[in-house]
PDB file of C-alpha atoms in Angstrom:
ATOM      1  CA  UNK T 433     106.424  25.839 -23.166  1.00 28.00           C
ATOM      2  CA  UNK T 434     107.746  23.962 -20.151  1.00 29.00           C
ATOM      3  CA  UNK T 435     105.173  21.121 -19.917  1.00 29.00           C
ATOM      4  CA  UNK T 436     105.929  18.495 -17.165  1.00 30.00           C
ATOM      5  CA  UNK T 437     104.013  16.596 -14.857  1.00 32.00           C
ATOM      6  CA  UNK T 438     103.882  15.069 -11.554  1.00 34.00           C
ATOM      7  CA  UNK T 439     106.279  15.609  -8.282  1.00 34.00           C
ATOM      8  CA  UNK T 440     108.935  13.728  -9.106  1.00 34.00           C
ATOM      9  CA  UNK T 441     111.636  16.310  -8.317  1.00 35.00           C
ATOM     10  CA  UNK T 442     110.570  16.993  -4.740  1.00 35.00           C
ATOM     11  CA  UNK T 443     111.948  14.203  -2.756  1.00 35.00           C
ATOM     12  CA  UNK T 444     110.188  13.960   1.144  1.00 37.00           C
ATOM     13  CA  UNK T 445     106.739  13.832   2.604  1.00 40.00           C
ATOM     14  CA  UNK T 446     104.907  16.279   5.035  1.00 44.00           C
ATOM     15  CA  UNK T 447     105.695  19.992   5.242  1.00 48.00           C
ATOM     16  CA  UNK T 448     109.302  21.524   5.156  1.00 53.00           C
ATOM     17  CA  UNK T 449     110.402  24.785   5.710  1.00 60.00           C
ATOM     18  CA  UNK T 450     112.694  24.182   2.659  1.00 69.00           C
ATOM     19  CA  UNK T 451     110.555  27.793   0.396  1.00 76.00           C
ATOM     20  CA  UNK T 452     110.829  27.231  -3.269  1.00 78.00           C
ATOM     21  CA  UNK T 453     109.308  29.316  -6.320  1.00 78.00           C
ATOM     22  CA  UNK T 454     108.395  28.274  -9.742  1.00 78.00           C
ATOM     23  CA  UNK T 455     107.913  30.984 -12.545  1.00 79.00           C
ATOM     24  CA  UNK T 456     107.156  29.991 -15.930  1.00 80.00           C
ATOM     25  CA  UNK T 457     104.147  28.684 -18.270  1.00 84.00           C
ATOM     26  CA  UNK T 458     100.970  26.668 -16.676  1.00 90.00           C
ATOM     27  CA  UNK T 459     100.977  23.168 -18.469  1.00 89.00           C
ATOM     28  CA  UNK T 460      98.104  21.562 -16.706  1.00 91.00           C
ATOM     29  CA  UNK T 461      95.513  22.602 -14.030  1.00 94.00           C
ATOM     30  CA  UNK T 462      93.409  20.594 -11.887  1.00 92.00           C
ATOM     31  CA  UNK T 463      90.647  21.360  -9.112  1.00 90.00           C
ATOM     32  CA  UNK T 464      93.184  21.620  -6.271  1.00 92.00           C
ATOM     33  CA  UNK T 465      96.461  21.735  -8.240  1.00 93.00           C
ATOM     34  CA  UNK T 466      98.106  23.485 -11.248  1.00 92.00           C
ATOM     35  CA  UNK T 467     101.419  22.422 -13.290  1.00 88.00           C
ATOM     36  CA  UNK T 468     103.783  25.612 -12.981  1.00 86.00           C
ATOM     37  CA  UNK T 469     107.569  25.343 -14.996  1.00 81.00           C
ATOM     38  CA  UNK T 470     106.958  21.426 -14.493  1.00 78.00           C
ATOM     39  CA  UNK T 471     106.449  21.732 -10.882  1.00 80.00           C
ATOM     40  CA  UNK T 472     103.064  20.457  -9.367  1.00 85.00           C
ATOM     41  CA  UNK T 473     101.641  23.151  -6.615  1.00 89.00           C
ATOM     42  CA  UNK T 474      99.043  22.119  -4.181  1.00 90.00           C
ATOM     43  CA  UNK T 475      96.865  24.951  -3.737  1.00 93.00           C
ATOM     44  CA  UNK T 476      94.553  25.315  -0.439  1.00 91.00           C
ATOM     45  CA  UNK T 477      92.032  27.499   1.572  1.00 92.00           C
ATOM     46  CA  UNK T 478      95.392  28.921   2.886  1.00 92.00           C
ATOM     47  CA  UNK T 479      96.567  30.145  -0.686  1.00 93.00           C
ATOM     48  CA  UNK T 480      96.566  33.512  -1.458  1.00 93.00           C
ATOM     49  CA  UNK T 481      96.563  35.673  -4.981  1.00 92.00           C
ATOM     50  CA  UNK T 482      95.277  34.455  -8.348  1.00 86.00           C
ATOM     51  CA  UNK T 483      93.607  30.856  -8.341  1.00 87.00           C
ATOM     52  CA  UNK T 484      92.295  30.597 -11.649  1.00 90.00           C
ATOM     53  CA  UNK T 485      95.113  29.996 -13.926  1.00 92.00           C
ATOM     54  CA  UNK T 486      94.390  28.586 -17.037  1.00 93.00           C
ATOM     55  CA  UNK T 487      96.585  25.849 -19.335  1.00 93.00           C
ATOM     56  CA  UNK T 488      99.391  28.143 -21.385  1.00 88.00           C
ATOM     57  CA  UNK T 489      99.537  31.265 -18.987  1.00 90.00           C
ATOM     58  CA  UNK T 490     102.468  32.184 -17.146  1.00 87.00           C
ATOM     59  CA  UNK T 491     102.304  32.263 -13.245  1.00 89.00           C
ATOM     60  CA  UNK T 492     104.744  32.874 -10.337  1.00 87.00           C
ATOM     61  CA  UNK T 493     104.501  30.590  -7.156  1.00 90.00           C
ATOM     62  CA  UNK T 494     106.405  30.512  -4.037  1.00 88.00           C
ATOM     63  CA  UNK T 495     105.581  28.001  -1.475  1.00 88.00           C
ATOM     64  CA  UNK T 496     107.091  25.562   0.266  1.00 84.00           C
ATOM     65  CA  UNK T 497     108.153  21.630  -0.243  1.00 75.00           C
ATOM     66  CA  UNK T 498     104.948  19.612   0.621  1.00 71.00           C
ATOM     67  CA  UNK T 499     104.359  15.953   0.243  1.00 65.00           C
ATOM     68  CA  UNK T 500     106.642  15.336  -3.094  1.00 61.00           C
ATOM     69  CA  UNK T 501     105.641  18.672  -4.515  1.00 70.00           C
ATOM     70  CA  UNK T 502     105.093  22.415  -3.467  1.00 81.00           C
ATOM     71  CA  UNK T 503     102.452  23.702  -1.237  1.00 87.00           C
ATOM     72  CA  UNK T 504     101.550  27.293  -2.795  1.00 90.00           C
ATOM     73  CA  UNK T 505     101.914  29.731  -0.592  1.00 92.00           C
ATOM     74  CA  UNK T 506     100.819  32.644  -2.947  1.00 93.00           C
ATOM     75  CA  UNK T 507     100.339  32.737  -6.669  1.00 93.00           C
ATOM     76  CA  UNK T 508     100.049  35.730  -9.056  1.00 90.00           C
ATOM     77  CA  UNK T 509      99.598  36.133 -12.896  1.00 89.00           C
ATOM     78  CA  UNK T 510     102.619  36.714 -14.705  1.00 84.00           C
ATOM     79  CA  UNK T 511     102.544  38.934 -17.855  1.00 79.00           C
ATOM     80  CA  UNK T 512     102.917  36.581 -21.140  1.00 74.00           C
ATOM     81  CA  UNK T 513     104.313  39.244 -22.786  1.00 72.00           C
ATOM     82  CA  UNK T 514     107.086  39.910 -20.620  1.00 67.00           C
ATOM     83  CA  UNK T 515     108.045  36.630 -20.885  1.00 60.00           C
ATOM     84  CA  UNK T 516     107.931  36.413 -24.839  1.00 61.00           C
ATOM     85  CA  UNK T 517     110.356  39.708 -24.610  1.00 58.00           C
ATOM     86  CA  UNK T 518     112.782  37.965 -22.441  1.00 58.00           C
ATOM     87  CA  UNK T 519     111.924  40.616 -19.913  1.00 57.00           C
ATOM     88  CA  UNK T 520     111.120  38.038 -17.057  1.00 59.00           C
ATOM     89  CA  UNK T 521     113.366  34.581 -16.258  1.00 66.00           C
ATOM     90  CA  UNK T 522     111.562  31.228 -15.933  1.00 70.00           C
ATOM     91  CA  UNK T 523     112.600  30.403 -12.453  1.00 74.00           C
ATOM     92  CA  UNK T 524     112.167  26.954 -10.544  1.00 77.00           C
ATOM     93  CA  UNK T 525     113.675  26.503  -7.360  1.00 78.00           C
ATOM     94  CA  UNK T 526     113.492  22.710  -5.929  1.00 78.00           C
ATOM     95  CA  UNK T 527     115.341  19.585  -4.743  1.00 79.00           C
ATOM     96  CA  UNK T 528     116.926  17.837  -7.532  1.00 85.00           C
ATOM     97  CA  UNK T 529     115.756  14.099  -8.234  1.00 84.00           C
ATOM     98  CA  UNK T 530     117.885  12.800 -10.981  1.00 90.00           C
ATOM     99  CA  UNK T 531     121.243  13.887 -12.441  1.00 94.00           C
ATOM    100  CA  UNK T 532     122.663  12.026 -16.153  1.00 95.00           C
ATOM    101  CA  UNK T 533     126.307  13.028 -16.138  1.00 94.00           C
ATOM    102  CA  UNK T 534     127.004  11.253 -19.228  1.00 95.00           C
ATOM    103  CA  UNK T 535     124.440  13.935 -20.989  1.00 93.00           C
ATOM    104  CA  UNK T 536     124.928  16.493 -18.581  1.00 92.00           C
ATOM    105  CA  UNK T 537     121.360  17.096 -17.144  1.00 91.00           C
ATOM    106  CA  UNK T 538     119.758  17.351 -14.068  1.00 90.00           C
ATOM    107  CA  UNK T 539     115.880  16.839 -12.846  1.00 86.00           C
ATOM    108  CA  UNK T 540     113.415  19.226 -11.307  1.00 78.00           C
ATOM    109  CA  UNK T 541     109.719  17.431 -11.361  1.00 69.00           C
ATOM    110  CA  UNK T 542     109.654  16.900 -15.144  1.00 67.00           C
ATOM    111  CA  UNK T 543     111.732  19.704 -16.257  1.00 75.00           C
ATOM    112  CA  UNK T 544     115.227  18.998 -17.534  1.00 82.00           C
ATOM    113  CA  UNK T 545     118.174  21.476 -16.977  1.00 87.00           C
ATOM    114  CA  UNK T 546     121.170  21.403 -19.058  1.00 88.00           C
ATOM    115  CA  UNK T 547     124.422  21.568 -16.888  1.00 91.00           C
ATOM    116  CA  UNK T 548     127.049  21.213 -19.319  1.00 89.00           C
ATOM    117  CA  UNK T 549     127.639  25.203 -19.896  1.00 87.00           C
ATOM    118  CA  UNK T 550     128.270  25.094 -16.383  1.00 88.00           C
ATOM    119  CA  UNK T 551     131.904  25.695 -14.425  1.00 89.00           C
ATOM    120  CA  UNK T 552     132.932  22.022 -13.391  1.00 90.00           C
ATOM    121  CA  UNK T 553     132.778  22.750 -10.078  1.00 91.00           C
ATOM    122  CA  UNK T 554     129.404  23.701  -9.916  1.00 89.00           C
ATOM    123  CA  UNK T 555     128.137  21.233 -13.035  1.00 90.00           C
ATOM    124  CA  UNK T 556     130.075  18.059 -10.345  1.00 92.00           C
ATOM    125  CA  UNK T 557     128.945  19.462  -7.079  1.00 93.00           C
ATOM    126  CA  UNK T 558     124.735  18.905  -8.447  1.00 93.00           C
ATOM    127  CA  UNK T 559     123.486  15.862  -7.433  1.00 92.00           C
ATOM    128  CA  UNK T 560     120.221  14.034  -6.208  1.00 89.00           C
ATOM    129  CA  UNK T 561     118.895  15.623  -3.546  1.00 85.00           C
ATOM    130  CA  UNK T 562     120.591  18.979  -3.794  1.00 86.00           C
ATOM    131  CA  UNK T 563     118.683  22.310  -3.651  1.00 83.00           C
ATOM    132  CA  UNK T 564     118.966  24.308  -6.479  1.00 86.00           C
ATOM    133  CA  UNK T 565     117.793  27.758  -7.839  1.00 84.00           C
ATOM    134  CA  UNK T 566     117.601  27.703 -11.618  1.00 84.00           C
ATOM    135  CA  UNK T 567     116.556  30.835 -13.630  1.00 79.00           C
ATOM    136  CA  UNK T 568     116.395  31.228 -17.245  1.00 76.00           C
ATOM    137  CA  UNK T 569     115.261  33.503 -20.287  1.00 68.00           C
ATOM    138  CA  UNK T 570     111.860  32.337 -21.068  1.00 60.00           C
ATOM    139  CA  UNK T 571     112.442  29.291 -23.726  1.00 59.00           C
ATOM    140  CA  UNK T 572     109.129  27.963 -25.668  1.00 56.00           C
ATOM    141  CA  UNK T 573     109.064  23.968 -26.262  1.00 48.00           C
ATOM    142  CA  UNK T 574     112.361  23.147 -25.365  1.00 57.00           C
ATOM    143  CA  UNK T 575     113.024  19.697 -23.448  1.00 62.00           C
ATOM    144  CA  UNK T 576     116.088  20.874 -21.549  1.00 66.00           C
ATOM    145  CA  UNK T 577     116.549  24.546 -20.210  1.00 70.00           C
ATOM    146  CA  UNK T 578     119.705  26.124 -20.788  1.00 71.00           C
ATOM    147  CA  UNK T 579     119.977  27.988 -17.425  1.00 74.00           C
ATOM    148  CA  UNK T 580     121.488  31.500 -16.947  1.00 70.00           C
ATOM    149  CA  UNK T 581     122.291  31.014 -13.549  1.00 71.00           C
ATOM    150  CA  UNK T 582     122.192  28.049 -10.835  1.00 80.00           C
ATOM    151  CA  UNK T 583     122.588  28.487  -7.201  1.00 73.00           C
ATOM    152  CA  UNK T 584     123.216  25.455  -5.217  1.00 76.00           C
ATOM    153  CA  UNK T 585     122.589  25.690  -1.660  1.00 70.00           C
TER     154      UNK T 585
END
């Protein structure tokens, strides 16, 4: 699925009011944290919904940006088979960390998005530090997701 690491696509430190989502597959789980569509999400006392996701189910998060990553807000189960079907989009919302014009990608946490099916006025206008919405059909290991749609902000 979409297996990433770390925070490195959040840029900042502290609490924002900047609200982001992540919807996809859970790569990685930890006592306070899980791994959702390559974004890390804090989870607290303060969290509400579903807590006990495991490594390879799906999961929808909204939150907000929080100390590199996202601070989970709520989280709920997300039917695998919905996703398999194409029924439900992947969607990661975030601050972008990296862009590689000369391969046309861009960098949310560990997850790579493909810009180069883009118009060239949206593709040119993504840079680092940009907020961007990215949703896509559900795509099983892939490196880079070929988005359906990007909103920049």
């Amino acid at each position: 699925g979409i297996i990433g690491t770390g925070t490195q696509g959040l840029i900042g430190t502290g609490t924002s009011s900047l609200p982001v989502v992540a919807q996809g597959e859970v790569s990685e789980t930890g006592k306070d944290y899980v791994v959702v569509a390559g974004q890390k999400v804090a989870l607290s006392s303060a969290t509400t919904g579903d807590l006990s996701l495991n490594v390879g189910e799906f999961a929808r998060v909204t939150g907000l940006v929080y100390d590199g990553g996202i601070q989970a807000e709520s989280v709920s189960r997300v039917d695998a088979d919905l996703m398999y079907l194409g029924q439900l989009e992947m969607e990661v919302s975030g601050i972008v960390s990296e862009v590689d014009r000369s391969v046309g990608t861009a960098k949310l946490g560990k997850l790579l998005i493909d810009l180069n099916d883009l118009d060239s006025t949206t593709r040119d206008a993504i840079e680092a530090g940009s907020y961007i919405e990215v949703s896509s059909s559900y795509q099983a290991f892939v490196e880079r997701v070929v988005p359906n749609g990007i909103y920049l902000e």
